[in-house]
Amino acid sequence: MSWRLWVPLLLFSAFLGLAAYQLTQPKDEFVESRMIGKELPYFALPPAMEGSLGAANADFKDGKPRLLNIWASWCVPCIAEAPHLDALKRQGVEIVGIAIRDRPEDVARFLAQHGNPYSRIGRDDLSEVQLAIGSSGVPETFVIDGKGVIRYQHIGDVRAENVPMLLKKLREAGQ
Amino acid sequence: MIAEVGLAALWLAAALAALQMVAGFLAVRAGDETELAGLIRPAAVVQGVLVSISFVMLLWLFAVTDLSVKLVVANSHSMKPLVFKIAGAWGNHEGSMLLWVTVMALAGALIALVERRLPERTMQATLAAQGVVSLGFYAFLLFSSNPFERLPTPAAEGMGLNPLLQDLGLAFHPPTLYLGYVGLSVAFSFAVGALLTRQVTPDFARAMRPWVLGAWVFLTVGITAGSYWAYYELGWGGWWFWDPVENASLMPWLAATALLHSASVLASRDALRVWTIMLGVVAFSMSMVGTFLVRSGILTSVHAFAVDPERGSFILMLLTLYIGGALLLFSLRAGTVSEGERFAVASREGALVFNNVMLSAILAIVLLGTLYPLVTEAFDVRVSVGPPYFNPVGAIFTVPMLVVMAVGPLLRWRRDRLDRVRNEIAIIAALTLAAIVLFSLVAQVELLPLLGLALGLAVGVGSLLPLRGRKLTRVPIATWGMVVAHFGIAVALLGMASESAFSKERLAAVEIGQSTTVGPWTITLQGVEPVAGPNWTAIEGRMAASYAGGEPTIIDPQARNFWAPPQQTTESALVTRWNGQLYAVMGDRAPDGRWQLRLWWKPFVPLIWLGGLLVAFGGVLALVGRVLADLKRREVVRRMASRRAEQEKLA
């Protein structure tokens, strides 16, 4: 009889071991887009402010890899990433912006203040495009290859240490 | 100030829990000689008061939306309706932990105030064990998730509450489950207390039983409400998804159901001592394991919340301490607990043991299915275990359990002969067979729903049979409780089986003015309008639904957009008739301008939740019956004592 009394403790120890192992495993904290490896869905957004070009999925099909940056003037981390997007632009990277639930005057003010790295900025008032490409927040940056296929998703703000990685992803996407 | 008062009260409460623990263990070791023993009951009472103050302070902060408090900023918003502001206090990780420890401390205070049946030392050991459990939660709150933390500068606006949680049903769903979990933690403390003093007696079972019953009632209500919420709010038309979060509440319910029945055997027949202790430990372990799985983020779920690996590690430490400690104690001590009374296989005890074994098997299956993805993930294989596993494998044990459940309550305690109840068994068997034949001839019904329909009838009739030939006004309230709870299981089972056997689904794209049908219903889309609520906007479909060509009812399902934080939810529209529910969901607009509608006709589906509520009501009746019987017995004892004292005085 008495050895059987130890069975629950043994089973529980096995559970503890498993749980502890799983906790120490690195976890994907972010919701990764299911669109990676797929073509951009159809969209054609009006310009987010006066004097800018709108954005459409058709713009990505000319053979040149680009970044697609989801942002908003009301988003605080977007301020932090602005200088690094500028650095990418200076390296010859073309960045298409999509402003989420924003107002033209706010967009203009933000870009005047923090610099404008974008070749085009679309206006996504209902987050429709954001949802369609599987982004769950702002800011997010996608690497799109020359055929309009999503190659990589970077969640959160672009930091100085991410710049070389994004350049490498862009080079890979161009091959 | 308010936040600081709350935090101070929390620290003091933690100190009292520590006192309760130390004094309790010293008292158990040294007997009544230690002077600290007298402090245990008062410490438990004052701890309950202090932590209640702390929780009320948190409610206050949320009610006035104090934006200098981090937790309020993260989980509330000044534009929310007041009831959701208050619900926001526990609709998050820190607040829910505070709610948990508050209810637990109040339970400890209640035990300290009213419990007189147990030997004093067992009671002290129980409160000491409670001190250990609550100390872990206090440490959690004070060191890792302080609900009263201030921001360096107050925020301009709060970030809102998860819109999925902005629903009355869901605002009160977690506290209901929590009350259940806490009740089980009390049962756990009783089990540990009894192991420490080796006094596993019918009195112990009677003292523990109201807590188990209360916990079980709350778990039942919580699970029922959660299932109804998932049904109408997620817009998927289902009521049970075997999601890890759902399993996290189902597992403690299964264990508590088994514990309830084995505690009854121990209370009335002094048998199943070790088994009852074991279940007392397991039931609370299941609620902790469930909490861990949901909160640690090691399992993915559609509605896991407050996910954080760091908190996960903390809960895992608590698990190791509580459950590992209790199981170690069990392994060392249970061998010295004597076996108790013996009984024959064909007896009330025999049926209850069978039910216990089946419930435990179902529990093991659910636990295995929930943990299986974790095991395979360790070998880099991702799988998800769903209904194809749970339904048939669970049925292997559920079906025989239901069969015994229909007959068990008719049996006598200790020893019985099945031929004594052969008339009743014949009635039940005849009904079951008739149902199987009828349903498989009239409608093409699959095996599991067919068994469900037949067993639902059998259990329904079987649960009423104990009343046969008795004077209904003389039946004890606790027996009524059993009858109602068993009948509720039958009702819920009929609802589940009927839903899966007879549901009709229609996915249609219609223009405004067009009609579509589902089952006996005809639905015409009359228009689509934008509408706005206090903190959301929505598109609302206006539809005329008519049953079998009758008068149309107007329904208006919505797809809502919340803006703080941005999120989409669906508000399905339901039309309930006596024979089922029409369920309509507003979908997206297709590129060609037509609107997508998702429609279901679900015959008798409300029986699922009606059954759940009946089960809970049965539990309430049993609880009331037990408490009244206890009070009456206490009164009799008191009167006998005073009469004896008078006689002595006369002599």
CSV table of N, CA and C in Angstrom, one decimal, chain B residues 183-236:
chain,number,residue,atom,x,y,z
B,183,GLY,N,-12.7,28.4,-2.2
B,183,GLY,CA,-13.4,27.4,-1.4
B,183,GLY,C,-12.5,26.1,-1.4
B,184,LEU,N,-12.0,25.8,-2.5
B,184,LEU,CA,-11.1,24.6,-2.6
B,184,LEU,C,-9.8,24.7,-1.8
B,185,SER,N,-9.3,26.0,-1.8
B,185,SER,CA,-8.1,26.2,-1.0
B,185,SER,C,-8.4,26.0,0.5
B,186,VAL,N,-9.6,26.3,0.9
B,186,VAL,CA,-10.0,26.0,2.3
B,186,VAL,C,-10.1,24.5,2.5
B,187,ALA,N,-10.7,23.8,1.6
B,187,ALA,CA,-10.7,22.3,1.7
B,187,ALA,C,-9.3,21.7,1.8
B,188,PHE,N,-8.4,22.3,1.0
B,188,PHE,CA,-7.0,21.9,1.0
B,188,PHE,C,-6.4,22.1,2.4
B,189,SER,N,-6.7,23.3,3.0
B,189,SER,CA,-6.1,23.5,4.3
B,189,SER,C,-6.7,22.5,5.3
B,190,PHE,N,-8.0,22.2,5.2
B,190,PHE,CA,-8.6,21.2,6.1
B,190,PHE,C,-7.8,19.8,5.9
B,191,ALA,N,-7.6,19.5,4.6
B,191,ALA,CA,-6.9,18.2,4.4
B,191,ALA,C,-5.5,18.2,5.0
B,192,VAL,N,-4.8,19.3,4.8
B,192,VAL,CA,-3.4,19.3,5.3
B,192,VAL,C,-3.5,19.3,6.9
B,193,GLY,N,-4.4,20.1,7.4
B,193,GLY,CA,-4.6,20.1,8.9
B,193,GLY,C,-4.9,18.7,9.4
B,194,ALA,N,-5.8,18.0,8.8
B,194,ALA,CA,-6.1,16.7,9.3
B,194,ALA,C,-4.9,15.7,9.1
B,195,LEU,N,-4.1,15.9,8.1
B,195,LEU,CA,-2.9,15.1,7.9
B,195,LEU,C,-1.9,15.4,9.0
B,196,LEU,N,-1.8,16.6,9.4
B,196,LEU,CA,-0.8,17.0,10.4
B,196,LEU,C,-1.2,16.4,11.7
B,197,THR,N,-2.4,16.4,12.1
B,197,THR,CA,-2.8,15.9,13.4
B,197,THR,C,-3.3,14.4,13.3
B,198,ARG,N,-3.3,13.9,12.1
B,198,ARG,CA,-3.8,12.5,11.8
B,198,ARG,C,-5.2,12.2,12.3
B,199,GLN,N,-6.0,13.3,12.3
B,199,GLN,CA,-7.4,13.1,12.7
B,199,GLN,C,-8.4,13.2,11.5
B,200,VAL,N,-8.5,12.1,10.8
B,200,VAL,CA,-9.4,12.1,9.6
B,200,VAL,C,-10.7,11.4,10.1
B,201,THR,N,-11.6,12.2,10.5
B,201,THR,CA,-12.8,11.7,11.1
B,201,THR,C,-14.0,12.2,10.3
B,202,PRO,N,-15.2,11.5,10.6
B,202,PRO,CA,-16.5,12.1,10.0
B,202,PRO,C,-16.7,13.5,10.4
B,203,ASP,N,-16.2,14.0,11.6
B,203,ASP,CA,-16.4,15.4,11.9
B,203,ASP,C,-15.6,16.3,11.0
B,204,PHE,N,-14.4,15.8,10.6
B,204,PHE,CA,-13.5,16.5,9.7
B,204,PHE,C,-14.2,16.7,8.4
B,205,ALA,N,-14.9,15.6,7.9
B,205,ALA,CA,-15.6,15.7,6.6
B,205,ALA,C,-16.7,16.6,6.7
B,206,ARG,N,-17.5,16.6,7.9
B,206,ARG,CA,-18.6,17.5,8.0
B,206,ARG,C,-18.1,18.9,8.1
B,207,ALA,N,-17.0,19.2,8.7
B,207,ALA,CA,-16.5,20.6,8.7
B,207,ALA,C,-16.1,21.1,7.4
B,208,MET,N,-15.5,20.1,6.6
B,208,MET,CA,-15.0,20.5,5.3
B,208,MET,C,-16.1,20.6,4.3
B,209,ARG,N,-17.2,19.8,4.4
B,209,ARG,CA,-18.2,19.7,3.4
B,209,ARG,C,-18.8,21.0,2.9
B,210,PRO,N,-19.2,21.9,3.9
B,210,PRO,CA,-19.8,23.2,3.4
B,210,PRO,C,-18.9,24.0,2.5
B,211,TRP,N,-17.6,23.9,2.7
B,211,TRP,CA,-16.7,24.7,1.9
B,211,TRP,C,-16.6,24.1,0.5
B,212,VAL,N,-16.5,22.7,0.5
B,212,VAL,CA,-16.5,22.1,-0.8
B,212,VAL,C,-17.8,22.4,-1.6
B,213,LEU,N,-18.9,22.3,-0.9
B,213,LEU,CA,-20.2,22.5,-1.5
B,213,LEU,C,-20.2,23.9,-2.1
B,214,GLY,N,-19.8,24.9,-1.2
B,214,GLY,CA,-19.8,26.3,-1.7
B,214,GLY,C,-18.9,26.5,-2.9
B,215,ALA,N,-17.7,25.9,-2.8
B,215,ALA,CA,-16.8,26.1,-3.9
B,215,ALA,C,-17.4,25.5,-5.2
B,216,TRP,N,-18.0,24.3,-5.0
B,216,TRP,CA,-18.6,23.6,-6.1
B,216,TRP,C,-19.7,24.4,-6.8
B,217,VAL,N,-20.5,25.0,-5.9
B,217,VAL,CA,-21.6,25.8,-6.5
B,217,VAL,C,-21.1,27.0,-7.3
B,218,PHE,N,-20.1,27.7,-6.8
B,218,PHE,CA,-19.5,28.8,-7.5
B,218,PHE,C,-18.8,28.3,-8.8
B,219,LEU,N,-18.1,27.2,-8.7
B,219,LEU,CA,-17.4,26.7,-9.9
B,219,LEU,C,-18.5,26.4,-11.0
B,220,THR,N,-19.6,25.7,-10.5
B,220,THR,CA,-20.6,25.4,-11.4
B,220,THR,C,-21.2,26.6,-12.1
B,221,VAL,N,-21.5,27.6,-11.3
B,221,VAL,CA,-22.1,28.8,-11.9
B,221,VAL,C,-21.1,29.5,-12.8
B,222,GLY,N,-19.8,29.5,-12.4
B,222,GLY,CA,-18.8,30.2,-13.2
B,222,GLY,C,-18.6,29.5,-14.5
B,223,ILE,N,-18.6,28.1,-14.5
B,223,ILE,CA,-18.4,27.4,-15.7
B,223,ILE,C,-19.6,27.6,-16.6
B,224,THR,N,-20.8,27.6,-16.0
B,224,THR,CA,-22.0,27.7,-16.8
B,224,THR,C,-22.0,29.1,-17.5
B,225,ALA,N,-21.7,30.1,-16.7
B,225,ALA,CA,-21.7,31.5,-17.2
B,225,ALA,C,-20.6,31.7,-18.3
B,226,GLY,N,-19.5,31.1,-18.0
B,226,GLY,CA,-18.4,31.2,-19.0
B,226,GLY,C,-18.7,30.6,-20.3
B,227,SER,N,-19.4,29.4,-20.2
B,227,SER,CA,-19.8,28.8,-21.4
B,227,SER,C,-20.8,29.6,-22.2
B,228,TYR,N,-21.8,30.2,-21.5
B,228,TYR,CA,-22.8,31.0,-22.2
B,228,TYR,C,-22.1,32.2,-22.8
B,229,TRP,N,-21.1,32.8,-22.0
B,229,TRP,CA,-20.4,34.0,-22.5
B,229,TRP,C,-19.7,33.6,-23.8
B,230,ALA,N,-19.0,32.5,-23.8
B,230,ALA,CA,-18.2,32.1,-25.0
B,230,ALA,C,-19.2,31.9,-26.2
B,231,TYR,N,-20.4,31.4,-25.8
B,231,TYR,CA,-21.4,31.1,-26.8
B,231,TYR,C,-21.9,32.4,-27.5
B,232,TYR,N,-22.3,33.4,-26.7
B,232,TYR,CA,-22.9,34.5,-27.4
B,232,TYR,C,-21.9,35.6,-27.7
B,233,GLU,N,-20.8,35.7,-27.1
B,233,GLU,CA,-19.9,36.8,-27.3
B,233,GLU,C,-18.8,36.5,-28.3
B,234,LEU,N,-18.3,35.3,-28.4
B,234,LEU,CA,-17.3,35.1,-29.4
B,234,LEU,C,-17.8,35.0,-30.8
B,235,GLY,N,-19.1,34.8,-30.9
B,235,GLY,CA,-19.7,34.7,-32.2
B,235,GLY,C,-19.4,33.5,-33.0
B,236,TRP,N,-18.9,32.4,-32.3
B,236,TRP,CA,-18.6,31.2,-33.1
B,236,TRP,C,-19.6,30.2,-33.0
